[in-house]
């Protein structure tokens, strides 16, 4: 290989980086710089970056210096794994390899070589060198400092917040100009912006510093309530023991400078000449003297109000002091909004995770392969809406070549519904002796599940069908589920039927009548959940059972292949809702007598 | 990298950025070649050096030996903390005169 063509390639995923470098000193050097930058982007402190850079440089240099002529054509590979507790590096070389010494010592002080292994050993917590035919792997591990255990999203957020803090700081620096004292305070606060600090605690410290620098005697900080209706008190300084001022309605009859400032978005001053109104709640804190109230906003939304007061009536705040108030409080507003964003983000994350779990459970309930029941052909599907619900279906082989079909809809969403669906499925599967008596089966399952279901206020609808290939008939029972739709050959319309009992979990001793229906050659049956009949079109109209009956007749006349029929049905449903995303699960089983 | 002789006996090396495996031997040879015969004191300005590895240390030790052979000295000026750390980790502060 031409030495000038030394190349480096990188491959990155969330927590590991793989860099391949040509077996040349400049190329492996570039590779170590890539690793350094990658770790730096993930918040690794300078001291650790330096250690990793040097340890990897020494290891990579050895890989190049001692390589065989054949090995020179192969890349030196560095992989980095970023764990919460430590960082691991794996370097693959194509040298003849060597025995890693038991004890790595420094050479004579004036030796010109022989310090590489010592540096690697000193800069890492563990070293393992594995020799293989044709290549060797050096494994290095070094603990991460305690402070840097943040996960990737947290780091990204930290970076965003730091960027915000920086821009906020730039604005403030120009504004504050010569005020050294304020700048020191600001820098201290800016270092906290990335951390997940308690808003009240952070505000208290900031407000105390502000009072000191602006020579105020008291301060009141209020925040707008999440619904935007009230101003709630967060802090009253200096006396923390004093009960907080009650919340005040943003729309009300009270004469409050805080409400006034919140509405006008302008500072409101008060002093002996223009005192607080007799019913102004601030009077409890600032009965006399003078002060100024400032409303603060982020993205044009009211965040809260801050009021500074002085007990002496004759010494108003100077323009510089009011500028300080603005600067500190605007800074605080960023912190407050950031904290809220962080909370929201965490909440969304939990929900998304919950939905993932629920989807996994729901998916695991579906039979991997649908058993045959000749002459009947069966096809089934369960399409999940974004908000995972509790739909599932099951096809269970029964004695004498029969099968039991189950379609169910657990009321509720998310993990609880998915878990209950799992329990229902197991309960039904555990009673094979009742498969040929669907009514008995549902009654027994209901008795088993009732205590748990009623305690958590959940219930489920289910349709159970015993498909008998010898008698060419089905025996069905329903627990509050959508009716069965049956199409008999030669008919222009399908019909819905099946008596229904209570849903499962509603009445402990519920009885479930069962019906036998002959299914002569050509007959088609549709089991479905209400996600199908309640499909809405662009105008908001429900598809309804009648249209579904028509759709089944249309499908059955069009094809006898159940797989093709299922896709045709789903396609027509998608057309009906104008291809809008599903709002509820759609589950169906299509049966056809092919004899 | 730049090498300047001052007053016959002192030479100063400035502008070193990295002293690593890929350039250590070359840097060492260039400095040695540019060293006036009369030079007894070689100062290497380390303030611009961002990274030093064991090969770089080898080059510095080699130059140290060159100077000592003529009863001269090698001084390392103003190394950055990370570079100083490498020197100290390998205990070479005992060999070199390091000034801050």
XYZ file of C-alpha atoms in Angstrom:
695
model
C 0.000 0.000 0.000
C 1.174 3.470 -0.793
C 2.094 5.087 2.516
C 0.430 8.346 1.401
C -2.884 6.584 0.970
C -3.147 5.933 4.686
C -6.820 6.121 5.489
C -9.054 6.141 8.509
C -12.678 5.066 8.649
C -15.040 5.395 11.553
C -18.276 3.700 12.470
C -20.269 5.038 15.335
C -23.317 3.975 17.246
C -24.824 5.255 20.437
C -22.234 3.982 22.878
C -19.398 2.585 20.863
C -17.045 3.776 18.202
C -15.038 1.697 15.801
C -12.170 3.282 13.941
C -10.154 1.476 11.304
C -6.815 2.946 10.333
C -4.320 1.925 7.716
C -1.241 0.369 9.304
C 0.790 3.622 9.130
C 1.909 5.890 11.951
C 0.127 9.066 10.697
C -3.088 7.133 10.100
C -3.195 5.560 13.538
C -2.429 8.962 15.046
C -5.461 10.413 13.252
C -7.513 7.487 14.525
C -6.560 8.229 18.137
C -7.542 11.865 17.626
C -10.940 10.719 16.351
C -11.391 8.637 19.482
C -10.361 11.582 21.629
C -12.879 13.891 19.921
C -15.632 11.305 20.223
C -15.012 10.909 23.944
C -14.785 14.690 24.370
C -18.185 15.087 22.691
C -19.529 12.728 25.328
C -18.376 14.873 28.197
C -15.156 13.071 29.139
C -13.007 15.397 31.287
C -9.667 16.597 29.953
C -7.544 14.442 32.267
C -9.247 11.246 31.058
C -9.059 12.331 27.431
C -5.317 12.806 27.785
C -4.879 9.402 29.414
C -6.879 7.603 26.714
C -5.145 9.481 23.923
C -1.685 8.564 25.144
C -2.511 4.940 26.025
C -4.061 4.380 22.583
C -1.218 6.162 20.773
C 1.311 3.896 22.476
C -0.701 0.777 21.694
C -1.363 1.786 18.097
C 2.275 2.738 17.493
C 3.353 -0.721 18.639
C 0.773 -2.270 16.324
C 2.351 -0.404 13.393
C 6.028 -0.737 14.395
C 6.014 -4.475 15.008
C 3.662 -5.584 12.281
C 4.574 -8.296 9.799
C 4.792 -7.513 6.048
C 1.436 -9.261 5.560
C -0.025 -7.438 8.561
C 0.931 -4.088 7.025
C -1.847 -4.555 4.499
C -4.454 -5.008 7.236
C -6.005 -2.183 9.244
C -5.346 -1.424 12.873
C -8.771 -1.440 14.497
C -9.663 0.552 17.585
C -13.043 0.069 19.221
C -14.219 2.115 22.164
C -17.117 1.137 24.383
C -18.508 3.810 26.598
C -20.099 2.297 29.691
C -21.661 4.049 32.620
C -18.888 3.050 34.961
C -15.932 2.723 32.664
C -14.532 3.001 29.178
C -13.127 0.004 27.368
C -10.890 0.050 24.354
C -10.074 -2.854 22.125
C -7.154 -2.596 19.722
C -6.551 -5.286 17.130
C -3.063 -5.645 15.656
C -1.516 -8.035 13.157
C 1.910 -8.392 14.700
C 3.545 -11.656 15.745
C 2.456 -10.681 19.241
C 4.417 -10.930 22.457
C 3.939 -12.089 26.007
C 2.676 -9.215 28.084
C 5.160 -9.004 30.979
C 3.934 -9.790 34.479
C 5.519 -6.652 35.745
C 5.903 -3.593 33.532
C 8.829 -1.462 34.605
C 10.508 1.675 33.361
C 13.762 1.197 31.470
C 17.000 2.912 32.532
C 16.502 6.641 32.802
C 18.584 7.328 29.697
C 17.213 4.552 27.541
C 15.702 5.964 24.352
C 12.927 3.390 24.211
C 10.851 0.934 26.191
C 8.347 3.246 27.916
C 5.271 2.467 25.832
C 3.947 -0.501 27.832
C 4.662 1.323 31.081
C 2.577 4.279 29.911
C -0.290 2.022 28.782
C -0.236 0.220 32.130
C -0.022 3.439 34.155
C -2.818 5.188 32.300
C -5.394 2.372 32.474
C -6.948 0.269 35.215
C -6.637 -3.061 33.500
C -4.760 -4.440 30.514
C -5.363 -7.784 28.844
C -3.441 -8.896 25.772
C -4.992 -11.798 23.874
C -2.908 -13.557 21.237
C -4.601 -15.245 18.299
C -3.218 -16.755 15.114
C -2.768 -13.838 12.708
C -3.954 -11.123 15.046
C -3.891 -10.037 18.673
C -6.280 -8.004 20.748
C -5.308 -5.563 23.448
C -8.136 -4.820 25.884
C -7.834 -1.671 27.970
C -10.228 -0.488 30.617
C -10.316 2.689 32.636
C -12.965 3.753 35.150
C -14.931 6.891 34.348
C -14.925 9.702 36.863
C -18.098 9.647 38.928
C -19.380 12.910 37.515
C -19.607 11.666 33.955
C -22.195 8.917 34.078
C -24.803 10.758 32.077
C -26.573 8.841 29.323
C -26.569 10.045 25.781
C -29.863 11.997 25.819
C -28.780 13.694 29.019
C -25.520 14.685 27.394
C -27.295 16.037 24.339
C -29.566 17.987 26.593
C -26.641 19.235 28.597
C -25.040 20.488 25.421
C -28.210 22.213 24.337
C -28.611 23.809 27.715
C -25.013 24.894 27.805
C -25.493 26.459 24.398
C -28.510 28.298 25.782
C -26.570 29.268 28.853
C -23.780 30.585 26.690
C -26.042 32.739 24.596
C -27.796 33.959 27.722
C -24.446 34.687 29.238
C -23.295 36.607 26.188
C -26.334 38.853 26.389
C -25.825 39.382 30.075
C -22.150 40.027 29.874
C -22.682 42.924 27.524
C -25.425 44.221 29.742
C -23.586 43.915 32.983
C -20.401 45.403 31.652
C -18.307 46.483 34.539
C -20.163 44.863 37.400
C -17.559 42.356 38.491
C -19.532 41.105 41.430
C -22.536 40.289 39.279
C -20.381 38.583 36.694
C -18.898 36.282 39.289
C -22.385 35.338 40.429
C -23.500 34.805 36.846
C -20.631 32.506 36.051
C -21.390 30.508 39.123
C -25.021 30.128 38.065
C -24.160 29.344 34.482
C -22.136 26.372 35.658
C -25.315 25.047 37.250
C -27.507 25.417 34.195
C -26.700 21.949 32.900
C -27.253 20.256 36.227
C -30.624 19.016 37.351
C -31.075 21.435 40.221
C -34.106 21.948 42.344
C -35.838 25.063 41.070
C -36.788 26.386 44.480
C -33.319 25.888 45.868
C -31.687 27.434 42.823
C -34.097 30.384 42.909
C -33.466 30.987 46.587
C -29.733 31.238 46.118
C -30.074 33.418 43.063
C -32.559 35.724 44.734
C -30.416 36.052 47.848
C -27.424 37.065 45.759
C -29.565 39.501 43.816
C -30.855 41.068 47.035
C -27.346 41.512 48.294
C -25.953 42.993 45.103
C -28.978 45.217 44.469
C -29.185 46.159 48.167
C -32.777 45.022 48.566
C -34.371 44.174 51.913
C -36.998 41.735 50.713
C -38.094 39.845 47.645
C -41.102 37.868 46.446
C -40.969 35.377 43.605
C -44.154 34.042 42.062
C -44.667 31.604 39.201
C -47.636 31.335 36.881
C -49.508 28.066 37.532
C -49.395 25.458 34.738
C -52.989 26.274 33.727
C -52.081 29.966 33.526
C -54.873 30.979 35.919
C -52.937 31.896 39.045
C -49.744 33.416 40.287
C -48.395 31.017 42.905
C -45.768 31.993 45.447
C -42.446 30.222 45.162
C -40.357 32.274 47.587
C -40.608 35.094 50.087
C -37.280 36.435 51.293
C -35.651 37.038 53.684
C -37.946 35.352 56.183
C -38.511 31.761 55.145
C -40.455 31.018 58.318
C -43.205 33.395 57.346
C -46.042 31.565 55.595
C -45.911 31.969 51.820
C -48.339 34.437 50.337
C -51.517 32.784 49.038
C -51.835 32.338 45.284
C -53.648 35.099 43.439
C -55.875 34.696 40.412
C -54.526 36.347 37.266
C -58.062 37.447 36.488
C -59.610 38.915 39.603
C -60.555 41.982 41.516
C -57.495 42.288 43.742
C -55.376 45.395 43.304
C -51.998 43.723 42.973
C -48.893 45.194 41.389
C -47.824 41.618 40.553
C -51.011 40.996 38.562
C -50.580 44.435 37.001
C -47.041 43.665 35.915
C -48.076 40.213 34.651
C -50.736 41.759 32.424
C -48.895 44.851 31.234
C -45.543 43.088 31.011
C -44.002 46.311 32.247
C -42.212 46.972 35.494
C -44.410 48.518 38.169
C -42.804 50.740 40.779
C -44.262 51.568 44.149
C -43.159 54.006 46.854
C -44.563 56.399 49.443
C -46.081 58.532 46.702
C -47.651 55.630 44.855
C -48.033 53.016 47.592
C -49.317 49.474 47.305
C -53.115 49.276 47.366
C -54.694 48.410 50.719
C -55.678 44.929 49.470
C -52.404 44.204 47.648
C -51.107 40.873 49.050
C -47.559 42.245 48.824
C -48.332 44.498 51.782
C -47.871 41.466 54.050
C -44.202 41.447 53.061
C -43.572 45.102 52.178
C -45.869 47.244 54.332
C -43.903 50.414 53.646
C -40.871 51.536 51.679
C -40.465 51.204 47.944
C -39.928 48.581 45.337
C -40.321 47.333 41.801
C -42.143 44.364 40.327
C -40.894 42.694 37.153
C -42.817 40.102 35.137
C -40.664 37.609 33.271
C -41.455 35.701 30.138
C -39.939 33.015 27.968
C -41.069 32.684 24.367
C -43.779 35.258 25.045
C -45.296 33.123 27.801
C -45.597 34.489 31.314
C -43.334 32.510 33.642
C -43.743 34.573 36.778
C -43.092 37.819 38.630
C -40.261 38.962 40.864
C -40.559 41.884 43.241
C -37.707 43.581 45.062
C -38.410 45.872 47.987
C -36.642 48.278 50.322
C -37.897 49.250 53.736
C -36.645 52.844 53.390
C -39.090 54.891 51.354
C -36.591 57.532 50.305
C -34.042 55.340 48.537
C -35.414 53.975 45.254
C -33.579 51.361 43.207
C -31.175 52.812 40.660
C -31.365 52.015 36.947
C -28.331 49.754 37.288
C -29.987 47.834 40.115
C -33.139 47.337 38.092
C -31.001 46.112 35.208
C -29.566 43.574 37.608
C -33.072 42.488 38.551
C -33.904 41.949 34.868
C -30.717 40.074 34.169
C -30.869 37.761 37.158
C -34.541 37.013 36.738
C -34.356 36.416 32.993
C -31.584 34.013 33.773
C -33.758 32.315 36.360
C -36.571 32.042 33.821
C -34.336 29.992 31.551
C -33.522 27.654 34.405
C -37.180 27.247 35.339
C -38.264 26.528 31.777
C -35.369 24.118 31.315
C -36.332 22.225 34.449
C -39.891 21.909 33.154
C -38.681 20.709 29.774
C -36.541 18.122 31.493
C -39.495 16.865 33.514
C -41.705 16.664 30.452
C -39.024 14.884 28.545
C -38.639 12.300 31.275
C -42.396 11.778 31.377
C -42.633 11.291 27.603
C -39.755 8.911 27.738
C -41.485 6.782 30.333
C -44.687 6.675 28.306
C -42.879 5.709 25.148
C -41.033 2.992 27.029
C -44.292 1.748 28.487
C -45.835 1.555 25.032
C -42.835 -0.378 23.784
C -43.249 -2.903 26.572
C -46.974 -3.175 25.941
C -46.399 -3.649 22.207
C -43.859 -6.375 22.927
C -46.278 -8.203 25.218
C -49.125 -7.851 22.746
C -46.966 -9.122 19.923
C -45.772 -12.099 21.968
C -49.370 -13.240 22.561
C -50.097 -13.834 18.897
C -49.623 -17.380 17.615
C -46.471 -17.694 15.530
C -48.120 -20.002 13.007
C -51.800 -20.573 12.488
C -52.606 -24.299 12.615
C -54.459 -25.890 9.742
C -57.985 -27.185 10.147
C -58.895 -28.649 6.755
C -61.207 -28.176 5.008
C -61.255 -24.799 6.762
C -58.672 -22.180 5.836
C -57.775 -19.547 8.429
C -56.078 -16.163 8.232
C -55.650 -13.668 11.029
C -54.055 -10.302 11.785
C -53.677 -7.893 14.656
C -52.668 -4.387 13.637
C -51.700 -2.149 16.519
C -52.673 1.470 16.714
C -50.076 3.900 18.071
C -51.656 3.756 21.492
C -51.300 0.056 22.057
C -54.494 -1.507 23.266
C -55.410 -4.923 24.542
C -56.508 -6.701 21.361
C -55.307 -10.208 20.710
C -56.342 -13.364 18.947
C -55.385 -16.970 19.411
C -55.757 -20.140 17.374
C -55.285 -23.258 19.514
C -55.236 -26.823 18.168
C -57.844 -28.970 19.862
C -58.510 -32.725 19.925
C -59.532 -34.565 16.716
C -58.161 -31.921 14.339
C -60.478 -29.199 15.590
C -59.232 -25.734 16.539
C -60.311 -23.157 19.079
C -60.374 -19.561 17.870
C -60.249 -16.700 20.344
C -60.542 -13.016 19.625
C -60.563 -10.572 22.518
C -60.385 -6.896 23.367
C -59.245 -5.883 26.838
C -60.607 -2.497 27.864
C -57.773 -0.099 28.646
C -54.450 0.730 27.104
C -50.788 0.222 27.707
C -49.016 -2.257 29.934
C -51.917 -3.150 32.273
C -54.191 -4.041 29.346
C -51.428 -6.000 27.625
C -50.659 -7.887 30.835
C -54.282 -8.777 31.334
C -54.523 -9.967 27.739
C -51.605 -12.300 28.522
C -53.399 -13.655 31.588
C -56.647 -14.191 29.648
C -54.800 -16.058 26.926
C -53.086 -18.393 29.436
C -56.326 -18.990 31.324
C -58.177 -20.077 28.158
C -55.267 -22.238 27.028
C -55.194 -23.990 30.405
C -58.690 -25.467 29.935
C -58.464 -27.730 26.852
C -61.148 -30.019 28.253
C -63.679 -27.205 27.710
C -62.606 -26.221 24.177
C -65.584 -27.960 22.537
C -67.951 -26.124 24.918
C -67.149 -22.422 24.338
C -69.964 -21.266 26.632
C -68.595 -23.317 29.537
C -65.079 -22.193 28.702
C -65.991 -18.503 28.942
C -67.926 -19.062 32.187
C -64.949 -20.890 33.728
C -62.470 -18.235 32.571
C -64.730 -15.498 33.946
C -64.935 -17.199 37.346
C -61.134 -17.490 37.445
C -60.438 -13.924 36.381
C -63.296 -12.086 38.046
C -61.630 -11.367 41.435
C -58.553 -9.786 39.804
C -60.478 -7.944 37.114
C -63.050 -6.411 39.424
C -60.303 -5.231 41.793
C -58.559 -3.223 39.069
C -61.783 -2.196 37.382
C -60.933 -3.798 34.080
C -62.967 -5.987 31.788
C -62.566 -7.730 28.482
C -64.798 -8.809 25.641
C -64.102 -12.093 23.914
C -65.506 -14.292 21.188
C -64.628 -17.998 21.301
C -65.264 -20.326 18.369
C -64.783 -24.093 18.313
C -64.271 -25.056 14.692
C -65.254 -28.678 14.023
C -63.894 -29.972 10.699
C -65.836 -33.234 10.897
C -69.295 -31.807 11.415
C -68.462 -28.757 9.270
C -69.822 -26.441 11.902
C -68.706 -23.993 14.506
C -69.815 -23.675 18.108
C -69.460 -20.144 19.388
C -69.969 -18.121 22.537
C -69.459 -14.430 23.181
C -68.608 -12.402 26.249
C -69.876 -8.991 25.238
C -67.924 -9.131 21.996
C -68.856 -7.961 18.502
C -71.141 -10.472 16.727
C -69.856 -13.099 14.348
C -70.348 -12.242 10.692
C -71.204 -15.232 8.513
C -71.578 -15.454 4.783
C -73.215 -18.523 3.280
C -72.539 -19.385 -0.345
C -75.184 -18.174 -2.737
C -76.289 -15.314 -0.483
C -75.821 -11.728 -1.503
C -75.436 -10.516 2.039
C -73.666 -11.782 5.089
C -75.462 -11.878 8.428
C -74.459 -11.133 11.988
C -75.466 -13.360 14.812
C -74.585 -14.886 18.123
C -76.114 -14.250 21.511
C -73.844 -12.493 23.878
C -73.268 -12.641 27.643
C -71.580 -10.129 29.924
C -68.027 -9.121 29.224
C -65.473 -10.993 31.340
C -64.917 -9.397 34.749
C -68.364 -7.834 35.123
C -70.468 -10.504 36.811
C -68.864 -13.362 38.747
C -71.483 -16.003 37.907
C -72.187 -14.930 34.339
C -73.509 -17.564 31.947
C -72.600 -17.688 28.273
C -75.015 -19.297 25.814
C -73.395 -21.120 22.935
C -74.620 -21.491 19.385
C -73.800 -24.113 16.758
C -73.714 -22.832 13.180
C -73.251 -25.083 10.148
C -70.520 -23.997 7.779
C -71.156 -25.733 4.453
C -68.529 -25.675 1.690
C -67.853 -22.064 0.608
C -69.073 -20.495 3.855
C -67.019 -17.587 5.224
C -66.873 -16.242 8.786
C -65.337 -13.054 10.129
C -64.315 -12.631 13.775
C -63.284 -9.054 14.513
C -62.810 -6.404 17.179
C -64.602 -3.064 17.239
C -61.531 -1.396 15.753
C -62.906 -2.603 12.394
C -66.542 -1.574 12.700
C -65.535 1.715 14.319
C -63.233 2.746 11.506
C -63.994 6.387 10.714
C -63.782 8.115 7.356
C -62.490 11.637 6.769
C -65.950 13.044 7.599
C -65.881 11.237 10.943
C -68.566 8.651 10.023
C -68.293 5.146 11.452
C -68.043 2.221 9.052
C -70.542 0.243 11.140
C -71.568 -3.380 11.234
C -73.842 -3.162 8.177
C -71.032 -1.973 5.917
C -68.735 -4.597 7.382
C -71.298 -7.270 6.446
C -71.339 -5.958 2.894
C -67.570 -5.911 2.856
C -67.430 -9.572 3.969
C -69.885 -10.665 1.246
C -67.882 -8.698 -1.296
C -64.631 -10.247 -0.114
C -66.020 -13.794 -0.048
C -67.444 -13.477 -3.561
C -64.147 -12.083 -4.823
C -61.761 -14.728 -3.513
C -61.824 -17.978 -1.587
C -58.211 -17.523 -0.509
C -58.338 -16.281 3.103
C -54.927 -14.584 2.975
C -55.940 -12.610 -0.125
C -59.332 -11.929 1.460
C -57.718 -10.590 4.630
C -55.521 -8.187 2.677
C -58.471 -7.090 0.577
C -60.470 -6.354 3.736
C -57.626 -4.409 5.333
C -57.091 -2.479 2.126
C -60.772 -1.492 1.953
C -60.675 -0.405 5.614
C -57.584 1.715 4.926
C -59.341 3.241 1.899
C -62.359 4.024 4.068
C -60.317 5.964 6.614
C -58.447 7.663 3.760
C -55.209 6.010 4.925
C -55.150 7.957 8.163
C -53.163 6.262 10.962
C -55.088 3.685 13.013
C -56.734 5.066 16.141
C -57.611 1.648 17.561
C -56.227 -1.849 17.155
C -57.650 -3.800 14.229
C -57.853 -7.519 14.810
C -59.621 -10.092 12.679
C -59.788 -13.786 11.893
C -61.185 -14.903 8.546
C -62.478 -18.476 8.155
C -63.428 -20.155 4.889
C -64.655 -23.641 4.160
C -62.651 -24.628 1.095
C -64.307 -28.021 0.582
C 9.570 24.024 13.779
C 12.238 26.683 13.940
C 15.804 26.554 15.284
C 17.659 29.766 16.144
C 21.175 30.225 17.491
C 21.759 32.991 19.972
C 25.173 34.342 20.887
C 27.003 31.294 19.586
C 26.500 29.009 22.573
C 22.722 28.828 22.914
C 20.193 27.448 20.428
C 16.398 27.653 20.803
C 13.884 25.343 19.187
C 10.375 26.791 18.856
C 7.084 25.917 17.197
C 6.981 22.194 17.981
C 3.368 20.985 17.828
C 3.542 17.244 18.380
C 6.456 15.009 19.148
C 5.254 11.514 18.331
C 6.287 8.265 16.651
C 5.636 9.584 13.157
C 7.945 12.599 13.448
C 10.260 12.033 16.439
C 13.261 10.682 14.534
C 12.978 13.394 11.904
C 12.725 16.188 14.463
C 15.669 14.795 16.376
C 17.821 14.618 13.221
C 16.845 18.102 12.048
C 17.714 19.650 15.390
C 20.969 17.783 15.559
C 21.901 18.852 12.029
C 21.063 22.487 12.740
C 22.978 22.585 16.003
C 26.089 24.808 15.698
C 29.293 23.061 16.761
C 29.800 25.742 19.429
C 26.349 25.246 21.009
C 26.458 24.182 24.631
C 22.894 25.003 25.650
C 19.857 23.746 23.741
C 16.493 25.163 24.821
C 13.361 23.518 23.489
C 10.293 25.713 23.834
C 7.585 23.199 24.806
C 4.813 25.771 25.204
C 3.387 24.992 21.751
C 3.713 21.223 22.161
C 0.275 19.657 22.477
C 1.180 15.985 22.600
C 4.208 13.889 23.490
C 4.469 10.104 23.361
C 7.185 7.597 24.298
C 8.878 7.962 20.908
C 9.009 11.713 21.507
C 10.565 11.060 24.906
C 13.173 8.896 23.151
C 14.063 11.764 20.789
C 14.440 14.162 23.725
C 16.700 11.715 25.574
C 18.780 11.272 22.436
C 19.252 15.060 22.161
C 20.054 15.227 25.862
C 22.853 12.724 25.284
C 24.152 14.701 22.316
C 24.456 17.812 24.473
C 25.968 16.014 27.403
C 28.637 14.507 25.145
C 29.900 18.044 24.608
C 29.392 19.074 28.231
C 26.310 21.051 27.337
C 22.714 20.957 28.644
C 19.241 20.454 27.207
C 16.436 22.480 28.778
C 12.710 22.008 28.239
C 10.833 25.288 28.560
C 7.230 25.781 29.659
C 5.644 22.386 28.943
C 1.842 22.308 29.142
C 0.394 20.332 32.074
C -0.368 17.201 30.012
C 3.157 17.142 28.572
C 4.724 17.759 31.980
C 2.617 14.880 33.297
C 4.088 12.463 30.742
C 7.604 13.582 31.693
C 6.876 13.113 35.375
C 5.051 9.805 34.944
C 8.192 8.393 33.325
C 10.330 10.184 35.957
C 12.304 12.085 33.342
C 12.261 15.257 35.384
C 15.385 13.670 36.850
C 17.063 13.735 33.438
C 15.879 16.986 31.936
C 16.034 20.493 33.238
C 12.409 21.580 33.009
C 11.620 25.273 33.478
C 8.177 26.771 33.675
